Structures are given as C-alpha cells and as structure tokens.
Short mmCIF file of C-alpha atoms and ligand atoms in Angstrom, two decimals:
data_model
loop_
_atom_site.label_atom_id
_atom_site.label_comp_id
_atom_site.label_asym_id
_atom_site.label_seq_id
_atom_site.Cartn_x
_atom_site.Cartn_y
_atom_site.Cartn_z
CA MET A 1 -21.63 -17.79 22.79
CA ALA A 2 -17.89 -17.47 23.46
CA SER A 3 -16.68 -19.38 26.48
CA SER A 4 -16.16 -17.69 29.82
CA ASN A 5 -12.35 -17.94 29.90
CA ALA A 6 -12.05 -14.82 27.75
CA THR A 7 -11.88 -11.25 29.05
CA PRO A 8 -14.87 -9.06 28.01
CA GLN A 9 -12.80 -7.76 25.07
CA GLY A 10 -11.80 -11.31 24.15
CA ALA A 11 -15.48 -12.27 24.12
CA THR A 12 -16.47 -9.41 21.79
CA ILE A 13 -19.18 -10.31 19.29
CA PHE A 14 -19.55 -8.28 16.09
CA GLU A 15 -22.81 -8.06 14.18
CA LEU A 16 -22.47 -8.20 10.40
CA ASN A 17 -24.59 -6.21 7.92
CA ASN A 18 -26.95 -9.19 7.48
CA GLY A 19 -27.48 -9.69 11.23
CA GLN A 20 -25.01 -12.59 11.62
CA LYS A 21 -23.24 -12.42 14.98
CA VAL A 22 -19.58 -13.40 14.91
CA PRO A 23 -17.08 -13.81 17.77
CA ALA A 24 -14.31 -11.28 17.04
CA LEU A 25 -11.54 -13.59 18.16
CA GLY A 26 -11.24 -16.44 15.70
CA PHE A 27 -8.83 -19.24 14.88
CA GLY A 28 -6.91 -19.45 11.61
CA ALA A 29 -7.01 -23.06 10.43
CA MET A 30 -4.08 -22.75 8.02
CA LYS A 31 -1.16 -24.88 9.08
CA LYS A 32 1.98 -22.82 9.63
CA GLY A 33 3.92 -22.87 6.37
CA GLY A 34 0.89 -22.78 4.10
CA GLY A 35 -1.70 -25.01 2.56
CA THR A 36 0.30 -27.98 1.38
CA PHE A 37 1.30 -30.46 4.04
CA PRO A 38 1.87 -34.22 4.02
CA ALA A 39 -0.99 -36.63 4.67
CA SER A 40 0.96 -37.90 7.69
CA GLU A 41 0.32 -34.54 9.41
CA ARG A 42 -3.43 -34.44 8.92
CA ASP A 43 -4.28 -35.89 12.32
CA TYR A 44 -1.94 -33.39 13.95
CA VAL A 45 -3.54 -30.44 12.13
CA LYS A 46 -6.99 -31.68 13.07
CA SER A 47 -5.85 -31.87 16.69
CA LEU A 48 -4.86 -28.16 16.50
CA ILE A 49 -8.38 -27.25 15.36
CA ALA A 50 -9.91 -29.35 18.15
CA GLN A 51 -7.51 -27.70 20.61
CA ALA A 52 -8.70 -24.24 19.52
CA ILE A 53 -12.34 -25.29 19.91
CA ASN A 54 -11.58 -26.58 23.41
CA ALA A 55 -9.90 -23.27 24.22
CA GLY A 56 -13.14 -21.45 23.37
CA TYR A 57 -12.66 -20.32 19.77
CA ARG A 58 -15.93 -20.30 17.82
CA THR A 59 -14.96 -18.47 14.64
CA ILE A 60 -12.88 -20.73 12.39
CA ASP A 61 -11.22 -19.53 9.19
CA THR A 62 -10.40 -22.16 6.58
CA SER A 63 -10.22 -22.34 2.78
CA ARG A 64 -9.80 -24.75 -0.05
CA LEU A 65 -6.19 -23.55 -0.36
CA TYR A 66 -5.35 -24.46 3.26
CA GLN A 67 -6.61 -28.04 2.67
CA THR A 68 -8.21 -28.08 6.09
CA GLU A 69 -11.93 -27.87 5.28
CA ASP A 70 -12.44 -31.60 5.89
CA LEU A 71 -10.44 -31.39 9.13
CA VAL A 72 -12.59 -28.50 10.38
CA GLY A 73 -15.66 -30.59 9.49
CA GLN A 74 -14.34 -33.59 11.44
CA ALA A 75 -13.52 -31.44 14.47
CA LEU A 76 -17.04 -29.96 14.40
CA ARG A 77 -18.59 -33.43 14.33
CA GLU A 78 -16.38 -34.65 17.16
CA THR A 79 -17.16 -31.84 19.60
CA SER A 80 -20.28 -31.73 21.75
CA ILE A 81 -20.56 -27.96 21.17
CA PRO A 82 -23.63 -27.22 19.04
CA ARG A 83 -22.92 -26.33 15.40
CA GLU A 84 -24.89 -23.07 15.64
CA GLU A 85 -22.35 -21.67 18.13
CA PHE A 86 -19.71 -21.61 15.39
CA THR A 87 -19.03 -19.23 12.53
CA ILE A 88 -17.33 -21.25 9.82
CA ILE A 89 -15.59 -19.23 7.14
CA THR A 90 -14.25 -20.75 3.95
CA LYS A 91 -13.18 -19.40 0.58
CA LEU A 92 -13.53 -19.62 -3.18
CA ALA A 93 -10.04 -20.30 -4.60
CA PRO A 94 -8.76 -18.12 -7.49
CA SER A 95 -8.55 -21.25 -9.68
CA ASP A 96 -12.27 -21.94 -9.15
CA THR A 97 -13.77 -18.59 -10.12
CA HIS A 98 -15.24 -20.05 -13.34
CA ASP A 99 -17.28 -22.55 -11.28
CA VAL A 100 -18.64 -20.75 -8.23
CA ARG A 101 -21.51 -23.13 -7.45
CA GLY A 102 -19.36 -26.25 -7.98
CA ALA A 103 -16.56 -24.93 -5.76
CA PHE A 104 -19.04 -23.96 -3.04
CA GLU A 105 -20.59 -27.43 -3.11
CA ARG A 106 -17.17 -29.09 -2.89
CA SER A 107 -16.27 -27.00 0.16
CA ARG A 108 -19.62 -27.70 1.77
CA ALA A 109 -19.18 -31.44 1.18
CA LEU A 110 -15.68 -31.38 2.70
CA LEU A 111 -16.95 -29.47 5.73
CA GLY A 112 -20.03 -31.70 5.95
CA THR A 113 -22.11 -28.73 7.08
CA TYR A 114 -23.45 -25.37 5.95
CA ILE A 115 -21.03 -22.48 5.48
CA ASP A 116 -21.57 -19.36 7.56
CA ILE A 117 -19.43 -17.05 5.44
CA TYR A 118 -18.15 -17.80 1.93
CA ILE A 119 -15.36 -15.45 0.81
CA MET A 120 -13.82 -14.79 -2.60
CA HIS A 121 -10.22 -15.49 -1.52
CA TRP A 122 -8.64 -12.95 -3.91
CA PRO A 123 -10.06 -10.66 -6.61
CA GLN A 124 -7.86 -12.45 -9.18
CA GLY A 125 -8.92 -15.56 -11.09
CA PHE A 126 -7.21 -18.05 -13.39
CA ASP A 127 -8.00 -19.22 -16.94
CA LYS A 128 -10.43 -22.15 -16.97
CA ASP A 129 -8.51 -23.92 -19.77
CA ASP A 130 -5.01 -22.98 -18.63
CA PRO A 131 -4.99 -22.99 -14.83
CA SER A 132 -1.45 -21.57 -14.78
CA ARG A 133 -2.54 -18.34 -16.52
CA PRO A 134 -3.94 -15.58 -14.30
CA LEU A 135 -6.72 -13.49 -15.82
CA ASP A 136 -6.18 -9.79 -16.42
CA PRO A 137 -8.31 -7.47 -14.27
CA GLY A 138 -10.91 -6.88 -17.04
CA GLU A 139 -11.03 -10.46 -18.31
CA SER A 140 -14.14 -12.54 -17.79
CA PRO A 141 -15.09 -13.82 -15.30
CA THR A 142 -14.18 -10.55 -13.60
CA TYR A 143 -14.39 -10.40 -9.83
CA ILE A 144 -17.71 -8.55 -10.17
CA GLU A 145 -19.13 -11.35 -12.34
CA VAL A 146 -17.84 -13.90 -9.84
CA TYR A 147 -19.36 -11.99 -6.93
CA LYS A 148 -22.74 -11.84 -8.70
CA LYS A 149 -22.69 -15.64 -8.88
CA MET A 150 -21.79 -15.80 -5.20
CA GLN A 151 -24.91 -13.76 -4.40
CA GLU A 152 -27.02 -16.68 -5.64
CA LEU A 153 -25.52 -18.93 -2.94
CA VAL A 154 -26.96 -17.01 0.01
CA GLY A 155 -29.60 -19.15 1.70
CA PRO A 156 -29.88 -22.08 4.10
CA GLU A 157 -26.44 -23.49 3.12
CA CYS A 158 -24.62 -20.14 2.98
CA GLY A 159 -25.23 -17.54 5.68
CA GLY A 160 -23.32 -14.68 4.08
CA ILE A 161 -20.80 -13.85 1.37
CA GLY A 162 -17.69 -11.75 1.57
CA VAL A 163 -14.49 -10.82 -0.19
CA GLY A 164 -10.81 -11.23 0.56
CA ASN A 165 -7.78 -9.09 -0.21
CA PHE A 166 -10.00 -6.33 -1.65
CA THR A 167 -9.08 -2.65 -1.45
CA ILE A 168 -10.92 0.62 -1.98
CA ARG A 169 -9.95 0.33 -5.65
CA THR A 170 -11.59 -3.08 -6.06
CA LEU A 171 -14.47 -2.54 -3.61
CA GLU A 172 -15.77 0.71 -5.11
CA PRO A 173 -16.74 -0.72 -8.53
CA LEU A 174 -18.25 -3.74 -6.79
CA LEU A 175 -20.38 -1.67 -4.42
CA ASN A 176 -21.48 0.65 -7.26
CA ASP A 177 -22.40 -2.11 -9.70
CA PRO A 178 -26.18 -2.11 -10.33
CA GLY A 179 -26.24 -5.93 -10.30
CA VAL A 180 -24.71 -6.17 -6.84
CA TYR A 181 -27.53 -6.38 -4.31
CA VAL A 182 -25.67 -8.08 -1.41
CA VAL A 183 -23.05 -5.96 0.38
CA PRO A 184 -20.13 -8.22 1.34
CA VAL A 185 -20.36 -9.05 5.03
CA VAL A 186 -16.57 -9.13 5.44
CA ASN A 187 -13.29 -8.29 3.71
CA GLU A 188 -10.42 -10.53 4.86
CA ILE A 189 -7.14 -8.66 4.44
CA GLU A 190 -3.59 -8.65 5.75
CA ILE A 191 -3.55 -6.34 8.77
CA GLN A 192 -0.64 -6.29 11.21
CA PRO A 193 1.35 -3.56 13.00
CA ARG A 194 3.51 -2.72 9.97
CA ASN A 195 0.53 -2.81 7.58
CA PRO A 196 -2.27 -1.28 9.65
CA ASN A 197 -4.67 -0.36 6.80
CA LEU A 198 -5.63 2.94 8.39
CA LYS A 199 -7.65 3.94 5.30
CA LEU A 200 -9.12 0.58 4.27
CA VAL A 201 -10.41 -0.48 7.70
CA PRO A 202 -12.54 2.69 8.18
CA TYR A 203 -13.69 2.51 4.53
CA CYS A 204 -14.93 -1.06 5.08
CA LEU A 205 -16.63 -0.19 8.37
CA GLU A 206 -18.32 2.89 6.86
CA ASN A 207 -19.70 0.68 4.10
CA GLY A 208 -20.99 -1.99 6.47
CA ILE A 209 -18.22 -4.46 5.64
CA ARG A 210 -16.52 -6.04 8.67
CA PRO A 211 -12.74 -6.36 8.16
CA ILE A 212 -11.08 -9.64 9.11
CA ALA A 213 -7.33 -9.49 9.78
CA TRP A 214 -5.34 -12.37 8.37
CA GLY A 215 -1.78 -12.81 9.63
CA PRO A 216 -2.61 -10.37 12.46
CA LEU A 217 0.60 -11.28 14.32
CA ALA A 218 2.71 -10.98 11.12
CA GLY A 219 3.31 -14.69 11.68
CA GLY A 220 4.34 -14.34 15.34
CA ILE A 221 7.78 -14.31 16.92
CA SER A 222 9.18 -17.08 14.72
CA SER A 223 7.33 -15.92 11.63
CA GLN A 224 7.42 -17.89 8.40
CA TYR A 225 6.90 -14.62 6.54
CA THR A 226 9.49 -12.15 7.78
CA ASN A 227 11.79 -11.05 10.57
CA THR A 228 9.38 -9.77 13.22
CA THR A 229 11.90 -8.63 15.82
CA THR A 230 11.14 -5.03 14.70
CA ILE A 231 7.70 -5.62 16.22
CA TYR A 232 8.23 -8.02 19.10
CA ASP A 233 11.42 -6.37 20.42
CA ASP A 234 10.11 -2.83 20.10
CA PRO A 235 9.91 -0.80 23.34
CA LEU A 236 6.26 0.08 22.64
CA PHE A 237 5.18 -3.57 22.60
CA LYS A 238 7.43 -4.39 25.54
CA ALA A 239 5.92 -1.54 27.59
CA LEU A 240 2.32 -2.50 26.78
CA SER A 241 3.05 -6.18 27.45
CA SER A 242 4.40 -5.29 30.83
CA LYS A 243 1.59 -2.82 31.67
CA TYR A 244 -1.20 -5.30 30.85
CA ASP A 245 0.75 -8.45 31.75
CA LEU A 246 0.08 -9.83 28.28
CA SER A 247 2.31 -11.03 25.48
CA ALA A 248 3.06 -8.53 22.68
CA GLY A 249 0.98 -10.72 20.37
CA THR A 250 -2.06 -10.37 22.60
CA VAL A 251 -1.56 -6.58 22.67
CA ILE A 252 -1.71 -6.64 18.85
CA LEU A 253 -4.94 -8.65 18.89
CA SER A 254 -6.43 -6.22 21.46
CA TRP A 255 -5.56 -3.25 19.20
CA LEU A 256 -7.24 -4.90 16.19
CA VAL A 257 -10.45 -5.97 17.93
CA GLN A 258 -10.72 -2.51 19.47
CA ARG A 259 -10.59 -1.10 15.90
CA GLY A 260 -13.62 -3.22 14.99
CA VAL A 261 -11.66 -5.96 13.23
CA ILE A 262 -12.24 -9.72 13.48
CA VAL A 263 -8.90 -11.51 14.02
CA VAL A 264 -8.02 -15.08 13.03
CA PRO A 265 -4.59 -15.79 14.54
CA HIS A 266 -3.21 -19.30 14.28
CA SER A 267 -1.51 -21.03 17.17
CA SER A 268 -0.38 -24.57 17.82
CA SER A 269 0.19 -23.83 21.50
CA PRO A 270 -2.53 -24.38 24.12
CA THR A 271 -0.85 -21.75 26.29
CA ARG A 272 -0.92 -19.07 23.57
CA LEU A 273 -4.46 -20.05 22.54
CA ALA A 274 -5.60 -19.33 26.10
CA GLN A 275 -3.43 -16.20 26.51
CA ASN A 276 -4.70 -14.73 23.25
CA ARG A 277 -8.23 -14.70 24.68
CA GLN A 278 -7.20 -12.30 27.46
CA LEU A 279 -7.56 -9.17 25.36
CA ALA A 280 -7.02 -5.82 27.08
CA GLU A 281 -8.89 -2.56 26.74
CA LEU A 282 -6.25 -0.11 25.53
CA THR A 283 -6.40 3.64 26.10
CA GLU A 284 -7.03 6.08 23.25
CA ASP A 285 -3.38 7.22 23.40
CA GLU A 286 -2.13 3.65 23.20
CA MET A 287 -4.40 2.99 20.23
CA GLN A 288 -2.92 6.04 18.48
CA GLU A 289 0.64 4.92 19.26
CA LEU A 290 -0.09 1.49 17.81
CA ASN A 291 -1.79 3.02 14.75
CA SER A 292 1.36 5.03 14.02
CA PHE A 293 3.86 2.27 14.88
CA HIS A 294 4.49 1.61 11.15
CA GLU A 295 5.82 5.16 10.76
CA LYS A 296 8.89 4.39 12.84
CA ALA A 297 9.18 0.65 12.12
CA GLY A 298 8.60 1.08 8.36
CA ARG A 299 5.67 -0.19 6.35
CA GLN A 300 5.83 -3.78 5.27
CA ARG A 301 3.35 -6.12 3.65
CA VAL A 302 4.04 -9.73 4.52
CA THR A 303 2.49 -10.54 1.12
CA ASP A 304 5.58 -8.96 -0.47
CA GLU A 305 7.91 -11.41 1.26
CA ALA A 306 9.56 -14.52 -0.21
CA PHE A 307 6.95 -16.81 1.36
CA PHE A 308 4.52 -15.56 -1.31
CA ASP A 309 6.96 -16.02 -4.23
CA PHE A 310 4.61 -18.62 -5.69
CA GLY A 311 2.36 -15.72 -6.77
CA TRP A 312 4.92 -13.04 -7.75
CA LYS A 313 6.22 -12.81 -11.33
CA ASP A 314 7.71 -10.28 -13.71
CA THR A 315 4.99 -9.84 -16.31
CA PRO A 316 6.01 -8.17 -19.59
CA GLY A 317 4.42 -4.73 -19.86
CA LYS A 318 3.20 -4.77 -16.27
CA GLY A 319 6.26 -5.19 -14.10
CA ARG A 320 5.98 -7.17 -10.91
CA THR A 321 2.62 -8.88 -10.53
CA PHE A 322 0.96 -11.01 -7.88
CA MET A 323 -1.23 -13.67 -9.48
CA GLY A 324 -1.23 -11.55 -12.63
CA TRP A 325 -2.12 -8.18 -11.10
CA SER A 326 0.19 -5.30 -10.32
CA VAL A 327 0.05 -3.56 -6.95
CA VAL A 328 -1.82 -0.76 -8.77
CA ASP A 329 -4.42 -3.23 -10.14
CA LEU A 330 -4.81 -4.62 -6.62
CA GLY A 331 -5.24 -1.10 -5.22
CA TRP A 332 -2.34 -1.45 -2.80
CA GLU A 333 -0.41 1.47 -4.30
CA ASP A 334 -0.85 4.26 -6.83
CA GLU A 335 1.36 4.65 -9.91
CA GLU A 336 3.90 6.64 -7.85
CA GLY A 337 4.25 3.89 -5.25
CA ASN A 338 2.23 5.62 -2.51
CA TRP A 339 0.37 3.17 -0.31
CA LEU A 340 -3.40 3.40 -0.68
CA THR A 341 -4.49 1.07 2.09
N1 NAP B 1 -7.12 -14.64 3.25
C1 NAP B 1 -5.82 -14.79 3.04
O1 NAP B 1 -5.32 -14.46 1.95
C2 NAP B 1 -4.96 -15.36 4.14
C3 NAP B 1 -3.56 -15.44 4.01
C4 NAP B 1 -2.81 -15.97 5.07
C5 NAP B 1 -3.44 -16.39 6.23
N2 NAP B 1 -4.81 -16.32 6.33
C6 NAP B 1 -5.54 -16.73 7.56
O2 NAP B 1 -4.96 -16.05 8.67
C7 NAP B 1 -4.65 -17.03 9.68
C8 NAP B 1 -3.50 -16.55 10.53
O3 NAP B 1 -2.41 -16.25 9.72
P1 NAP B 1 -0.93 -16.77 9.97
O4 NAP B 1 -0.94 -18.04 10.71
O5 NAP B 1 -0.27 -16.74 8.68
O6 NAP B 1 -0.28 -15.63 10.86
P2 NAP B 1 -0.45 -15.15 12.38
O7 NAP B 1 -1.74 -15.57 12.93
O8 NAP B 1 -0.07 -13.73 12.33
O9 NAP B 1 0.73 -15.90 13.09
C9 NAP B 1 0.61 -17.20 13.57
C10 NAP B 1 1.88 -17.53 14.34
O10 NAP B 1 1.96 -16.67 15.46
C11 NAP B 1 2.38 -17.41 16.61
N3 NAP B 1 1.65 -16.83 17.75
C12 NAP B 1 0.41 -17.10 18.22
N4 NAP B 1 0.09 -16.34 19.27
C13 NAP B 1 1.17 -15.56 19.49
C14 NAP B 1 1.44 -14.55 20.42
N5 NAP B 1 0.58 -14.20 21.37
N6 NAP B 1 2.64 -13.92 20.34
C15 NAP B 1 3.54 -14.24 19.39
N7 NAP B 1 3.33 -15.22 18.48
C16 NAP B 1 2.15 -15.86 18.53
C17 NAP B 1 2.00 -18.83 16.34
O11 NAP B 1 3.01 -19.67 16.87
P3 NAP B 1 2.62 -20.91 17.84
O12 NAP B 1 1.95 -21.92 16.95
O13 NAP B 1 3.94 -21.37 18.34
O14 NAP B 1 1.71 -20.33 18.89
C18 NAP B 1 1.94 -18.94 14.81
O15 NAP B 1 3.12 -19.48 14.27
C19 NAP B 1 -4.38 -18.30 8.90
O16 NAP B 1 -4.50 -19.45 9.69
C20 NAP B 1 -5.47 -18.22 7.85
O17 NAP B 1 -6.69 -18.64 8.41
C21 NAP B 1 -5.56 -15.80 5.31
#
C-alpha cells in the first residue's frame, strides 16, 4: 500500500473498527494559513497535493473549509496510482449540519469520487436561517442528531464516518445513545507535544475510535499558530533528533504513530515530505519523556491562539466561547479550569 521509501514505522497501516485499512502517515491538504486563499494559488496548492502523492502519501485529509476538495479530486485523477490505494478524508462543515446529505453530495461531487471517511468537523453547528449564529449545545440539530443522519451515508459512496474535535464529554453521550449504531471510525483532534491528549487518546482507542492528530507539528518551526521554539529548541527534541538522525518534527510524528495515532502533517517541501516518512521506533523511556514534555514546556492548545480568533467570542452568560461553546461545553476543561483531555 504505502510506497517503499518509508521506514517500517512510516509505512504503518492501522485497521479501523469497520475493517478499513489506513496508512498512519497522511498528508494534510489545508494550505498553510487556513482555508481561504486566492484563486491564483489554486494550481500551486494542487501541486502540493500531487507532490505529497508522489512522495508516497496515501491518506489525504481535506474538508469543505480548506477549499481543497476539488484539488484533491484533480490530483487523484491525474495520478496513475489506483484510487483504492488512497484513504480520502473530508468533513461536514459546522454551517452545513442542517443538510448532511446535501453537504456530503457536494463534497463528493467536488472530489469526483467516493469518500473513504466523512467526519463531522466540529460538534458545533450554526443556525440554518442565520449562518452567523452558532447553536447552543442542546439546540437542534444537536451533534447526536447530525451524527445519526451521517450514519445513513455509509455505503458504496462513504466507507466510514467519524467525528472531529470531540472529547470524552461529547463522545460519551454519542456512544451511549440508543439510536447510534455506527461507532465513529476516527476522531480528528489537535494533538501536539504541548497538547498530548493523554486521556482522550486512550479513551478513543479503548472505544475502537482511531485518533487522528491535526496540527501534529504545532504548525512546524515557522508556525502560523504560535511560537514553537519551546518545542523545536528544546534539549529533548534536539537529543532525539541527533540520536535518530531525524528532524525534531519527524520525532514528533514517530511519537504519535507509536501511540496509535494517524497523523496528517502538511508540508510544502519535497525534502520534508520525504524526511517525515522516515519514522523511528522510540524506546519506552523516550515515549514517556515525550508524553510528559508538556509538564515542563507548559500546556498549550493551538486552538486558543490568535489564528483561531474567527471562532472565539465573549458570549453573554457564558464567557469565552469557540463557535458558541465554552471550553466546558467542548469538554476541554472542567468548571475549575482543569484540562480534561
Ligand atoms: N480537523 C481540524 O479541525 C483541523 C484543524 C487544523 C488542521 N487540520 C488538518 O491538519 C493538517 C496539518 O495541520 P497544520 O498544517 O495546521 O499543522 P502541522 O502539520 O502541525 O504543521 C505544518 C507545518 O509544519 C512544517 N513542517 C513539516 N514538516 C516539518 C518538520 N519535519 N519539522 C518542522 N516543521 C515541519 C510545514 O512547513 P513546510 O511547508 O515548510 O514543510 C508546515 O508549515 C492540515 O493540513 C489539515 O488537514 C485539521
């Protein structure tokens, strides 16, 4: 399946709860800087996707919000690699939760092919008649109602369904709902060294849900999200880079895949695309050191950073909310501010 230029770890294949087999090392098809980019850059962005395919990547993560579904579709048609070798992931946007079937069909048309994994991008949705108003957690269509509609999609055009940015708080009611008969195959969440999700990753794995790490490199050395020198200049990453003769970024990807997590890093560089496939097998002690890195570096969600200001607001009666939900509603923290993930 994956091409031979990867190390055995880089060629890891995970089996999902429905039997789908997915290369653990994927490519994030979001252009650096986010979803909106000028039409003049579309050929360039398509060339990045083609470059990743040529470098051996077979899992491709896109979404309506990244505006790259059509470009992924074009790249798939232009390669001689058979379609069935790929796992194509795309997502239901929060603004489309009132029209699950319609949104799925639009994505499928843009891709020009079936969708391997269709993810609810966030648990939040927006008002059908006022697209600027986020729905409250209990307001219909709730994420459970939306997920039930997604279940009806599974079939020849949709290999599996999953969720994104879910936590134990949002997953538990979903998994316990009597009308939910399809366990999500994946949960795509922010996981990076300063937000390692030491509780949520095992919870997902124990429940048969494969975690996917978005932003696994915290945006890399010149991150659009945050200052990442705390990670990339840290003696731990420098020592492991030197021991395995890998970049610090590749050490991070090794740590994640070894935890059972699919990773979807983005890169515009052919050199880094190739290097990132040379994953190492880390020792148990090194895994533990990386798991506890956030204790000395400090916990940090990139989602809290200014890059995501489009979603953060002060909501009367609720405090700070992201797309209408507080960090408690999202299950990121409890009422006292303790991290729950
Ligand atoms: N579900 C969600 O809510 C959500 C949110 C955000 C993102 N995502 C997904 O996650 C994917 C990846 O996220 P992201 O691009 O934001 O963050 P990322 O993958 O953590 O960082 C990408 C950046 O890291 C650099 N990089 C690549 N390899 C590196 C290495 N070995 N060492 C250091 N830096 C390296 C790249 O620079 P060069 O181009 O110079 O190599 C690129 O700018 C997106 O494409 C998207 O598919 C999902």
